mmCIF file of C-alpha atoms in Angstrom:
data_model
loop_
_atom_site.group_PDB
_atom_site.id
_atom_site.type_symbol
_atom_site.label_atom_id
_atom_site.label_comp_id
_atom_site.label_asym_id
_atom_site.label_seq_id
_atom_site.Cartn_x
_atom_site.Cartn_y
_atom_site.Cartn_z
ATOM 1 C CA MET A 47 202.372 180.585 88.299
ATOM 2 C CA GLY A 48 200.319 183.784 87.992
ATOM 3 C CA ARG A 49 196.592 184.173 87.659
ATOM 4 C CA ALA A 50 194.954 183.866 84.279
ATOM 5 C CA GLU A 51 194.116 187.098 82.508
ATOM 6 C CA VAL A 52 190.525 188.263 82.364
ATOM 7 C CA GLY A 53 188.666 186.897 79.358
ATOM 8 C CA THR A 54 190.992 183.993 78.642
ATOM 9 C CA PRO A 55 189.658 180.415 78.522
ATOM 10 C CA LYS A 56 191.626 179.576 81.670
ATOM 11 C CA TYR A 57 190.005 182.471 83.521
ATOM 12 C CA LEU A 58 186.529 181.364 82.439
ATOM 13 C CA ALA A 59 187.264 177.765 83.448
ATOM 14 C CA ASN A 60 188.363 178.871 86.894
ATOM 15 C CA LYS A 61 185.214 180.967 87.286
ATOM 16 C CA MET A 62 182.991 178.047 86.294
ATOM 17 C CA LYS A 63 184.728 175.758 88.784
ATOM 18 C CA ALA A 64 184.451 178.322 91.556
ATOM 19 C CA LYS A 65 180.745 178.836 90.863
ATOM 20 C CA GLY A 66 179.690 175.290 91.710
ATOM 21 C CA LEU A 67 179.887 173.387 94.997
ATOM 22 C CA GLN A 68 183.208 171.886 95.995
ATOM 23 C CA LYS A 69 184.207 169.208 98.484
ATOM 24 C CA LEU A 70 183.385 170.013 102.073
ATOM 25 C CA ARG A 71 186.731 168.822 103.459
ATOM 26 C CA TRP A 72 188.512 171.575 101.526
ATOM 27 C CA TYR A 73 186.351 174.388 102.912
ATOM 28 C CA CYS A 74 187.460 176.744 105.726
ATOM 29 C CA GLN A 75 184.490 178.151 107.639
ATOM 30 C CA MET A 76 186.501 180.684 109.629
ATOM 31 C CA CYS A 77 187.907 182.268 106.471
ATOM 32 C CA GLU A 78 184.856 181.359 104.349
ATOM 33 C CA LYS A 79 187.148 180.099 101.626
ATOM 34 C CA GLN A 80 186.604 177.092 99.370
ATOM 35 C CA CYS A 81 189.632 175.293 97.948
ATOM 36 C CA ARG A 82 189.425 173.096 94.856
ATOM 37 C CA ASP A 83 191.991 170.478 95.843
ATOM 38 C CA GLU A 84 194.054 169.211 98.738
ATOM 39 C CA ASN A 85 197.145 171.187 97.794
ATOM 40 C CA GLY A 86 195.210 174.453 97.730
ATOM 41 C CA PHE A 87 193.660 173.728 101.121
ATOM 42 C CA LYS A 88 197.100 172.917 102.568
ATOM 43 C CA CYS A 89 198.516 176.194 101.272
ATOM 44 C CA HIS A 90 195.562 178.060 102.758
ATOM 45 C CA THR A 91 196.008 176.552 106.224
ATOM 46 C CA MET A 92 199.646 177.676 106.210
ATOM 47 C CA SER A 93 198.760 181.248 105.243
ATOM 48 C CA GLU A 94 199.033 184.132 107.696
ATOM 49 C CA SER A 95 195.383 185.183 107.355
ATOM 50 C CA HIS A 96 194.209 181.698 108.336
ATOM 51 C CA GLN A 97 196.501 181.676 111.367
ATOM 52 C CA ARG A 98 195.032 185.010 112.520
ATOM 53 C CA GLN A 99 191.503 183.595 112.240
ATOM 54 C CA LEU A 100 192.507 180.558 114.294
ATOM 55 C CA LEU A 101 193.866 182.817 117.028
ATOM 56 C CA LEU A 102 190.571 184.696 117.121
ATOM 57 C CA PHE A 103 188.677 181.397 117.360
ATOM 58 C CA ALA A 104 190.941 180.190 120.184
ATOM 59 C CA ASP A 105 190.115 183.291 122.263
ATOM 60 C CA SER A 106 186.324 182.598 122.295
ATOM 61 C CA PRO A 107 185.396 179.305 120.627
ATOM 62 C CA GLY A 108 181.915 179.226 122.181
ATOM 63 C CA LYS A 109 180.985 182.571 120.640
ATOM 64 C CA PHE A 110 181.924 181.523 117.104
ATOM 65 C CA LEU A 111 180.286 178.114 117.502
ATOM 66 C CA HIS A 112 177.070 179.748 118.721
ATOM 67 C CA ASN A 113 177.017 182.244 115.844
ATOM 68 C CA PHE A 114 177.594 179.538 113.233
ATOM 69 C CA SER A 115 174.875 177.346 114.758
ATOM 70 C CA LYS A 116 172.406 180.225 114.869
ATOM 71 C CA GLU A 117 173.068 181.235 111.240
ATOM 72 C CA PHE A 118 172.678 177.627 110.073
ATOM 73 C CA SER A 119 169.429 177.123 112.012
ATOM 74 C CA ASP A 120 167.962 180.450 110.847
ATOM 75 C CA GLY A 121 168.735 179.660 107.217
ATOM 76 C CA TYR A 122 167.310 176.145 107.451
ATOM 77 C CA MET A 123 164.097 177.278 109.170
ATOM 78 C CA GLU A 124 163.636 180.205 106.764
ATOM 79 C CA LEU A 125 163.872 177.843 103.793
ATOM 80 C CA LEU A 126 161.480 175.385 105.475
ATOM 81 C CA ARG A 127 158.934 178.136 106.187
ATOM 82 C CA ARG A 128 159.160 179.852 102.788
ATOM 83 C CA ARG A 129 159.524 176.785 100.565
ATOM 84 C CA PHE A 130 157.376 174.110 102.278
ATOM 85 C CA GLY A 131 155.168 175.963 104.774
ATOM 86 C CA THR A 132 153.325 173.704 107.208
ATOM 87 C CA LYS A 133 153.534 170.612 104.983
ATOM 88 C CA ARG A 134 155.146 167.421 106.278
ATOM 89 C CA THR A 135 158.515 167.212 104.479
ATOM 90 C CA ASN A 136 161.619 165.031 104.497
ATOM 91 C CA ALA A 137 164.295 166.813 106.545
ATOM 92 C CA ASN A 138 167.103 165.705 104.207
ATOM 93 C CA LYS A 139 165.280 167.202 101.204
ATOM 94 C CA VAL A 140 165.199 170.605 102.916
ATOM 95 C CA TYR A 141 168.883 170.247 103.829
ATOM 96 C CA GLN A 142 169.885 169.442 100.225
ATOM 97 C CA GLU A 143 168.120 172.569 98.982
ATOM 98 C CA TYR A 144 169.761 174.612 101.731
ATOM 99 C CA ILE A 145 173.330 173.530 100.910
ATOM 100 C CA ALA A 146 172.703 174.146 97.195
ATOM 101 C CA HIS A 147 173.504 177.816 97.888
ATOM 102 C CA LYS A 148 177.207 178.423 97.846
ATOM 103 C CA GLU A 149 177.309 180.928 100.723
ATOM 104 C CA HIS A 150 175.577 178.649 103.236
ATOM 105 C CA ILE A 151 176.896 177.744 106.701
ATOM 106 C CA HIS A 152 178.216 174.174 106.786
ATOM 107 C CA MET A 153 176.926 171.801 109.460
ATOM 108 C CA ASN A 154 180.429 170.697 110.504
ATOM 109 C CA ALA A 155 180.959 174.225 111.876
ATOM 110 C CA THR A 156 177.904 174.010 114.173
ATOM 111 C CA ARG A 157 177.316 172.225 117.447
ATOM 112 C CA TRP A 158 175.320 169.466 115.723
ATOM 113 C CA LEU A 159 177.272 166.551 114.326
ATOM 114 C CA THR A 160 174.515 165.078 112.147
ATOM 115 C CA LEU A 161 171.231 166.186 110.589
ATOM 116 C CA SER A 162 169.348 163.754 112.867
ATOM 117 C CA ASP A 163 170.717 165.518 115.962
ATOM 118 C CA TYR A 164 169.635 168.872 114.549
ATOM 119 C CA VAL A 165 166.094 167.622 113.748
ATOM 120 C CA LYS A 166 165.762 166.129 117.244
ATOM 121 C CA TRP A 167 166.810 169.479 118.719
ATOM 122 C CA LEU A 168 164.182 171.273 116.619
ATOM 123 C CA GLY A 169 161.532 168.855 117.880
ATOM 124 C CA ARG A 170 162.563 169.297 121.538
ATOM 125 C CA THR A 171 162.483 173.105 121.285
ATOM 126 C CA GLY A 172 159.034 173.050 119.699
ATOM 127 C CA GLN A 173 159.986 174.695 116.399
ATOM 128 C CA VAL A 174 158.830 171.758 114.270
ATOM 129 C CA VAL A 175 156.967 168.456 114.611
ATOM 130 C CA ALA A 176 159.620 165.779 114.000
ATOM 131 C CA ASP A 177 158.868 162.087 113.432
ATOM 132 C CA GLU A 178 161.125 159.252 112.321
ATOM 133 C CA THR A 179 160.061 156.803 109.607
ATOM 134 C CA GLU A 180 161.639 154.119 107.479
ATOM 135 C CA LYS A 181 162.514 156.798 104.910
ATOM 136 C CA GLY A 182 164.246 159.016 107.471
ATOM 137 C CA TRP A 183 163.254 162.029 109.537
ATOM 138 C CA PHE A 184 160.258 164.164 108.535
ATOM 139 C CA VAL A 185 159.568 167.675 109.825
ATOM 140 C CA THR A 186 156.450 169.867 109.876
ATOM 141 C CA TYR A 187 156.907 173.600 110.431
ATOM 142 C CA ILE A 188 154.909 175.144 113.291
ATOM 143 C CA ASP A 189 153.737 178.592 112.253
ATOM 144 C CA ARG A 190 153.770 180.960 115.238
ATOM 145 C CA SER A 191 153.474 184.234 113.353
ATOM 146 C CA PRO A 192 150.981 186.824 114.668
ATOM 147 C CA GLU A 193 148.723 186.260 111.644
ATOM 148 C CA ALA A 194 148.692 182.492 112.176
ATOM 149 C CA MET A 195 148.051 182.871 115.907
ATOM 150 C CA GLU A 196 145.159 185.223 115.179
ATOM 151 C CA ARG A 197 143.660 182.752 112.695
ATOM 152 C CA GLN A 198 143.997 179.951 115.233
ATOM 153 C CA ALA A 199 142.364 182.071 117.954
ATOM 154 C CA LYS A 200 139.438 182.876 115.644
ATOM 155 C CA ALA A 201 139.023 179.209 114.769
ATOM 156 C CA GLU A 202 139.036 178.256 118.466
ATOM 157 C CA ARG A 203 136.439 180.924 119.285
ATOM 158 C CA LYS A 204 134.233 179.738 116.430
ATOM 159 C CA GLU A 205 134.549 176.125 117.566
ATOM 160 C CA LYS A 206 133.689 177.119 121.147
ATOM 161 C CA MET A 207 130.597 179.023 119.975
ATOM 162 C CA GLU A 208 129.450 176.041 117.907
ATOM 163 C CA LYS A 209 130.042 173.773 120.886
ATOM 164 C CA ASP A 210 128.021 176.076 123.159
ATOM 165 C CA ASP A 211 125.185 176.094 120.619
ATOM 166 C CA GLU A 212 125.349 172.323 120.453
ATOM 167 C CA GLU A 213 125.206 172.018 124.258
ATOM 168 C CA ARG A 214 122.231 174.381 124.427
ATOM 169 C CA MET A 215 120.446 172.410 121.728
ATOM 170 C CA THR A 216 121.213 169.170 123.603
ATOM 171 C CA GLU A 217 119.755 170.604 126.827
ATOM 172 C CA PHE A 218 116.657 171.750 124.921
ATOM 173 C CA ILE A 219 116.208 168.280 123.432
ATOM 174 C CA GLU A 220 116.588 166.655 126.863
ATOM 175 C CA LYS A 221 113.955 168.986 128.308
ATOM 176 C CA GLN A 222 111.587 168.173 125.471
ATOM 177 C CA ILE A 223 112.140 164.447 126.022
ATOM 178 C CA LYS A 224 111.433 164.775 129.756
ATOM 179 C CA LYS A 225 108.324 166.846 129.033
ATOM 180 C CA ALA A 226 107.075 164.262 126.546
ATOM 181 C CA LYS A 227 107.725 161.427 129.013
ATOM 182 C CA SER A 228 105.862 163.244 131.806
ATOM 183 C CA LYS A 229 102.943 163.888 129.438
ATOM 184 C CA GLU A 230 102.835 160.202 128.518
ATOM 185 C CA GLY A 231 102.775 159.339 132.236
ATOM 186 C CA GLU A 232 99.790 161.676 132.791
ATOM 187 C CA ASP A 233 97.972 160.109 129.838
ATOM 188 C CA ASP A 234 98.527 156.635 131.295
ATOM 189 C CA GLU A 235 97.109 157.734 134.640
ATOM 190 C CA ALA A 236 94.066 159.229 132.905
ATOM 191 C CA GLN A 237 93.505 156.019 131.005
ATOM 192 C CA GLU A 238 93.590 154.068 134.263
ATOM 193 C CA LYS A 239 91.081 156.435 135.889
ATOM 194 C CA TYR A 240 88.558 156.753 133.012
ATOM 195 C CA THR A 241 87.465 153.624 131.125
ATOM 196 C CA GLU A 242 86.200 153.589 127.568
ATOM 197 C CA LEU A 243 82.476 152.873 126.988
ATOM 198 C CA LYS A 244 82.181 149.669 124.952
ATOM 199 C CA ARG A 245 79.242 147.547 123.869
ATOM 200 C CA GLU A 246 79.417 143.859 124.584
ATOM 201 C CA GLU A 247 77.371 142.824 121.510
ATOM 202 C CA GLU A 248 77.262 144.337 118.057
ATOM 203 C CA GLN A 249 73.772 145.845 118.157
ATOM 204 C CA PRO A 250 72.468 149.114 116.744
ATOM 205 C CA LEU A 251 72.615 152.071 119.074
ATOM 206 C CA LYS A 252 69.162 153.062 120.388
ATOM 207 C CA LEU A 253 68.362 156.464 121.811
ATOM 208 C CA ASP A 254 65.267 156.717 124.066
ATOM 209 C CA ILE A 255 64.292 160.377 124.215
ATOM 210 C CA ARG A 256 61.486 161.175 126.666
ATOM 211 C CA LEU A 257 60.088 164.692 126.902
ATOM 212 C CA GLU A 258 57.596 165.963 129.464
ATOM 213 C CA LYS A 259 54.181 166.755 128.052
ATOM 214 C CA LYS A 260 53.353 170.253 129.254
ATOM 215 C CA PHE A 261 50.643 171.037 126.669
ATOM 216 C CA GLN A 262 48.048 168.499 125.473
ATOM 217 C CA PRO A 263 45.844 169.961 122.696
ATOM 218 C CA GLU A 264 43.889 166.752 122.405
ATOM 219 C CA SER A 265 42.128 167.419 125.691
ATOM 220 C CA ILE A 266 40.769 170.704 124.333
ATOM 221 C CA LEU A 267 40.545 170.502 120.543
ATOM 222 C CA GLY A 268 40.406 166.737 120.046
ATOM 223 C CA LYS A 269 42.540 164.707 117.664
ATOM 224 C CA SER A 270 43.596 166.353 114.485
ATOM 225 C CA ALA A 271 42.318 164.931 111.239
ATOM 226 C CA LEU A 272 45.822 165.085 109.815
ATOM 227 C CA LEU A 273 47.090 162.526 112.306
ATOM 228 C CA THR A 274 46.960 159.032 111.042
ATOM 229 C CA LYS A 275 47.465 155.820 112.852
ATOM 230 C CA ARG A 276 51.058 154.676 112.947
ATOM 231 C CA PRO A 277 51.679 151.179 111.665
ATOM 232 C CA ALA A 278 52.195 148.626 114.356
ATOM 233 C CA ASP A 279 55.349 147.188 112.895
ATOM 234 C CA GLN A 280 57.219 150.552 112.930
ATOM 235 C CA PRO A 281 59.180 150.959 116.118
ATOM 236 C CA ASP A 282 59.095 154.122 118.149
ATOM 237 C CA GLU A 283 62.835 154.202 118.535
ATOM 238 C CA LYS A 284 65.174 155.936 116.136
ATOM 239 C CA VAL A 285 68.121 153.802 115.024
ATOM 240 C CA PHE A 286 71.610 155.334 114.546
ATOM 241 C CA LYS A 287 74.598 153.450 113.254
ATOM 242 C CA ARG A 288 78.011 154.154 114.760
ATOM 243 C CA PRO A 289 80.377 155.666 112.176
ATOM 244 C CA LYS A 290 83.466 153.676 111.353
ATOM 245 C CA PRO A 291 86.657 155.002 112.922
ATOM 246 C CA VAL A 292 88.887 156.878 110.486
ATOM 247 C CA PRO A 293 92.545 155.802 110.761
ATOM 248 C CA VAL A 294 94.882 158.701 111.599
ATOM 249 C CA GLU A 295 98.335 158.545 109.982
ATOM 250 C CA SER A 296 101.152 158.985 112.456
ATOM 251 C CA SER A 297 103.145 162.098 111.674
ATOM 252 C CA ARG A 298 106.678 162.899 112.749
ATOM 253 C CA SER A 299 106.706 165.006 115.855
ATOM 254 C CA ALA A 300 108.626 168.254 116.142
ATOM 255 C CA LEU A 301 110.991 166.641 118.664
ATOM 256 C CA ASP A 302 112.002 163.898 116.223
ATOM 257 C CA GLU A 303 112.635 166.512 113.544
ATOM 258 C CA ILE A 304 114.871 168.532 115.883
ATOM 259 C CA ILE A 305 116.853 165.415 116.849
ATOM 260 C CA LYS A 306 117.308 164.488 113.175
ATOM 261 C CA GLN A 307 118.541 167.973 112.243
ATOM 262 C CA GLU A 308 120.954 167.996 115.197
ATOM 263 C CA GLU A 309 122.400 164.611 114.214
ATOM 264 C CA MET A 310 122.871 165.780 110.609
ATOM 265 C CA LYS A 311 124.718 168.865 111.848
ATOM 266 C CA LYS A 312 126.981 166.777 114.093
ATOM 267 C CA GLU A 313 127.571 164.335 111.222
ATOM 268 C CA ARG A 314 128.829 167.130 108.960
ATOM 269 C CA ALA A 315 131.050 168.565 111.695
ATOM 270 C CA ASN A 316 132.585 165.281 112.947
ATOM 271 C CA ARG A 317 132.925 163.303 109.690
ATOM 272 C CA LYS A 318 136.690 163.293 108.902
ATOM 273 C CA ASP A 319 138.953 161.427 106.492
ATOM 274 C CA TYR A 320 141.019 160.120 109.404
ATOM 275 C CA TRP A 321 139.731 157.808 112.165
ATOM 276 C CA LEU A 322 142.698 156.591 114.234
ATOM 277 C CA HIS A 323 142.356 156.819 118.049
ATOM 278 C CA PRO A 324 144.643 155.577 120.832
ATOM 279 C CA ASN A 325 143.820 152.347 122.719
ATOM 280 C CA ILE A 326 141.665 150.743 119.995
ATOM 281 C CA VAL A 327 142.122 147.295 118.469
ATOM 282 C CA VAL A 328 142.758 147.265 114.703
ATOM 283 C CA LYS A 329 143.514 144.649 112.047
ATOM 284 C CA PHE A 330 146.616 144.879 109.819
ATOM 285 C CA ILE A 331 145.406 144.215 106.248
ATOM 286 C CA SER A 332 148.558 144.932 104.215
ATOM 287 C CA SER A 333 150.670 142.077 102.863
ATOM 288 C CA SER A 334 153.737 144.290 102.308
ATOM 289 C CA MET A 335 155.364 142.991 105.517
ATOM 290 C CA GLY A 336 154.770 139.331 104.687
ATOM 291 C CA ASP A 337 152.314 136.750 105.927
ATOM 292 C CA LYS A 338 153.588 137.035 109.500
ATOM 293 C CA PHE A 339 151.580 140.187 110.238
ATOM 294 C CA TYR A 340 148.850 139.860 107.595
ATOM 295 C CA LYS A 341 145.367 140.082 109.186
ATOM 296 C CA GLN A 342 146.899 140.169 112.686
ATOM 297 C CA LYS A 343 145.267 142.277 115.401
ATOM 298 C CA ALA A 344 147.147 145.108 117.101
ATOM 299 C CA VAL A 345 146.490 147.914 119.548
ATOM 300 C CA VAL A 346 147.076 151.577 118.646
ATOM 301 C CA GLN A 347 149.535 153.040 121.154
ATOM 302 C CA GLU A 348 150.038 156.488 119.635
ATOM 303 C CA VAL A 349 148.551 158.520 116.769
ATOM 304 C CA ILE A 350 151.117 160.397 114.654
ATOM 305 C CA ASP A 351 150.042 163.276 112.425
ATOM 306 C CA LYS A 352 146.364 162.056 112.350
ATOM 307 C CA TYR A 353 146.944 159.561 109.512
ATOM 308 C CA ARG A 354 149.721 157.377 110.969
ATOM 309 C CA ALA A 355 149.916 155.341 114.160
ATOM 310 C CA LYS A 356 152.375 153.411 116.279
ATOM 311 C CA ILE A 357 150.869 149.948 116.831
ATOM 312 C CA LYS A 358 151.777 146.879 118.883
ATOM 313 C CA PHE A 359 150.761 143.419 117.669
ATOM 314 C CA LEU A 360 148.857 141.466 120.292
ATOM 315 C CA ASP A 361 150.349 138.055 119.468
ATOM 316 C CA SER A 362 154.038 138.805 118.900
ATOM 317 C CA GLY A 363 154.330 142.089 120.833
ATOM 318 C CA GLU A 364 156.305 143.719 117.993
ATOM 319 C CA LYS A 365 155.886 147.427 117.310
ATOM 320 C CA CYS A 366 155.852 149.404 114.066
ATOM 321 C CA LYS A 367 154.590 152.622 112.500
ATOM 322 C CA VAL A 368 151.958 152.266 109.769
ATOM 323 C CA ASP A 369 149.517 154.367 107.783
ATOM 324 C CA GLN A 370 145.771 154.115 108.441
ATOM 325 C CA ALA A 371 145.302 152.788 104.883
ATOM 326 C CA HIS A 372 146.899 149.517 106.052
ATOM 327 C CA LEU A 373 144.485 149.125 108.984
ATOM 328 C CA GLU A 374 140.794 148.447 109.480
ATOM 329 C CA THR A 375 138.452 148.510 112.464
ATOM 330 C CA VAL A 376 137.561 145.450 114.570
ATOM 331 C CA ILE A 377 133.939 144.687 115.573
ATOM 332 C CA PRO A 378 133.628 142.980 119.026
ATOM 333 C CA ALA A 379 130.919 140.600 120.247
ATOM 334 C CA LEU A 380 127.447 141.829 121.182
ATOM 335 C CA GLY A 381 127.268 143.510 124.573
ATOM 336 C CA LYS A 382 130.888 144.755 124.423
ATOM 337 C CA GLU A 383 132.014 148.367 124.569
ATOM 338 C CA VAL A 384 133.128 150.136 121.384
ATOM 339 C CA LEU A 385 134.520 153.560 120.495
ATOM 340 C CA VAL A 386 132.857 155.652 117.811
ATOM 341 C CA VAL A 387 135.857 156.670 115.658
ATOM 342 C CA ASN A 388 134.014 158.705 113.005
ATOM 343 C CA GLY A 389 130.676 160.361 112.328
ATOM 344 C CA ALA A 390 128.210 162.329 114.431
ATOM 345 C CA TYR A 391 129.126 160.685 117.767
ATOM 346 C CA ARG A 392 132.921 160.650 117.146
ATOM 347 C CA GLY A 393 134.897 159.993 120.350
ATOM 348 C CA SER A 394 131.945 158.595 122.318
ATOM 349 C CA GLU A 395 132.007 155.231 124.058
ATOM 350 C CA ALA A 396 129.012 153.018 123.318
ATOM 351 C CA LEU A 397 127.617 149.531 123.849
ATOM 352 C CA LEU A 398 127.128 147.201 120.875
ATOM 353 C CA LYS A 399 123.444 146.201 120.898
ATOM 354 C CA LYS A 400 122.651 144.685 117.493
ATOM 355 C CA LEU A 401 124.500 143.531 114.364
ATOM 356 C CA ASN A 402 123.054 143.743 110.844
ATOM 357 C CA GLU A 403 125.357 141.750 108.572
ATOM 358 C CA SER A 404 123.304 142.267 105.409
ATOM 359 C CA LYS A 405 123.623 146.070 105.575
ATOM 360 C CA TYR A 406 127.108 146.089 107.213
ATOM 361 C CA CYS A 407 125.865 148.253 110.060
ATOM 362 C CA VAL A 408 125.212 147.999 113.816
ATOM 363 C CA THR A 409 123.017 149.468 116.537
ATOM 364 C CA ILE A 410 124.750 151.061 119.540
ATOM 365 C CA GLU A 411 123.810 152.723 122.825
ATOM 366 C CA ILE A 412 125.745 155.783 124.040
ATOM 367 C CA LEU A 413 127.222 155.146 127.514
ATOM 368 C CA HIS A 414 128.488 158.541 128.719
ATOM 369 C CA GLY A 415 127.823 162.260 128.377
ATOM 370 C CA PRO A 416 124.606 164.254 127.981
ATOM 371 C CA LEU A 417 123.379 161.768 125.356
ATOM 372 C CA LYS A 418 123.707 158.766 127.675
ATOM 373 C CA GLY A 419 121.197 156.058 126.854
ATOM 374 C CA ARG A 420 120.500 157.155 123.293
ATOM 375 C CA ILE A 421 120.069 154.317 120.781
ATOM 376 C CA VAL A 422 121.737 154.981 117.422
ATOM 377 C CA GLU A 423 120.890 152.721 114.499
ATOM 378 C CA ASN A 424 122.522 152.059 111.108
ATOM 379 C CA VAL A 425 126.086 152.860 112.207
ATOM 380 C CA GLN A 426 128.576 151.606 109.612
ATOM 381 C CA TYR A 427 131.253 149.046 110.491
ATOM 382 C CA GLU A 428 134.128 151.469 109.784
ATOM 383 C CA ASP A 429 132.695 154.097 112.186
ATOM 384 C CA ILE A 430 133.155 151.979 115.355
ATOM 385 C CA CYS A 431 136.041 149.959 116.736
ATOM 386 C CA LYS A 432 136.746 147.649 119.664
ATOM 387 C CA ILE A 433 138.373 149.170 122.777
ATOM 388 C CA HIS A 434 141.498 147.397 124.031
ATOM 389 C CA GLY A 435 141.000 145.671 127.363
ATOM 390 C CA THR A 436 137.201 145.317 127.147
#
């Protein structure tokens, strides 16, 4: 049976069939030929051209297998980089778009048997960030282009400069605090040395001013006619009343203003939309897994992609991967250690000092670092969490 002539309906039907994807079991990777049915594939395997390709493959199978694997991986990674960028994407979705092109390299010709094996290999070689979920494997492309590396280096330098400025400001604040404390100590010593003059009874203040009489005109000229006798009931003393003390309103010192500005700057820099940290105790608040795990406490063992975590329930010991939307922080008893998971003091360990249930906030004391001993008030419940083992 000969081929259909160009332009005939049979010719057009054959072209339309050949344009789409066919079954993988009837595809020959060595010859790059797709057959439409089992009979056509059988005829192809018995052809002389196919036998020559098999002889070439038998001479160096490792070379062909390596080339096919490399072409498949390059095509997959190019599609992942160009189509999805650095977004977290389902690996099977990328694979389905890759095999939609007719001239693609099939996975059965590579050294990977399944897509899961290929994704694991990408994760081990550091080309992507691979994580397994209930919906399958997800991949995130790691951009190592010169432009991306330069942007990352600039961001790191900027962060280091901001951190250096923050450390210098912290040292300046500590010096000011020490200076203020030393000044208060000197004032206390001065108050102990010099006592305040106080009157025991509430009486008017009398000033007795005595001047030496160097010139006495009465002895020469006599008494003046203008001088009259002073009444007997008028005292010689002049009476002065003590003015009432004027209250002085306490104004915010420059040190307090600097500390407030520094905390506002740290709040803007450290306030994130994710708060998960390893080794903290959380509460599972989702009822999607049934009443068995609802409102049960667990410890975060590993943080995945900032917004997801691998947790272990404290009662049953079972493990699972959940999103941070299904978790909430746990507040320990007073006097216990907590971890600041969000806000200005993010990542700092502190001591729980006071609990304000009406405002849903607490008062903590920083335990480590250059800010050790600082008391921070009005910290929201969701910004701190209990540390496992404390």
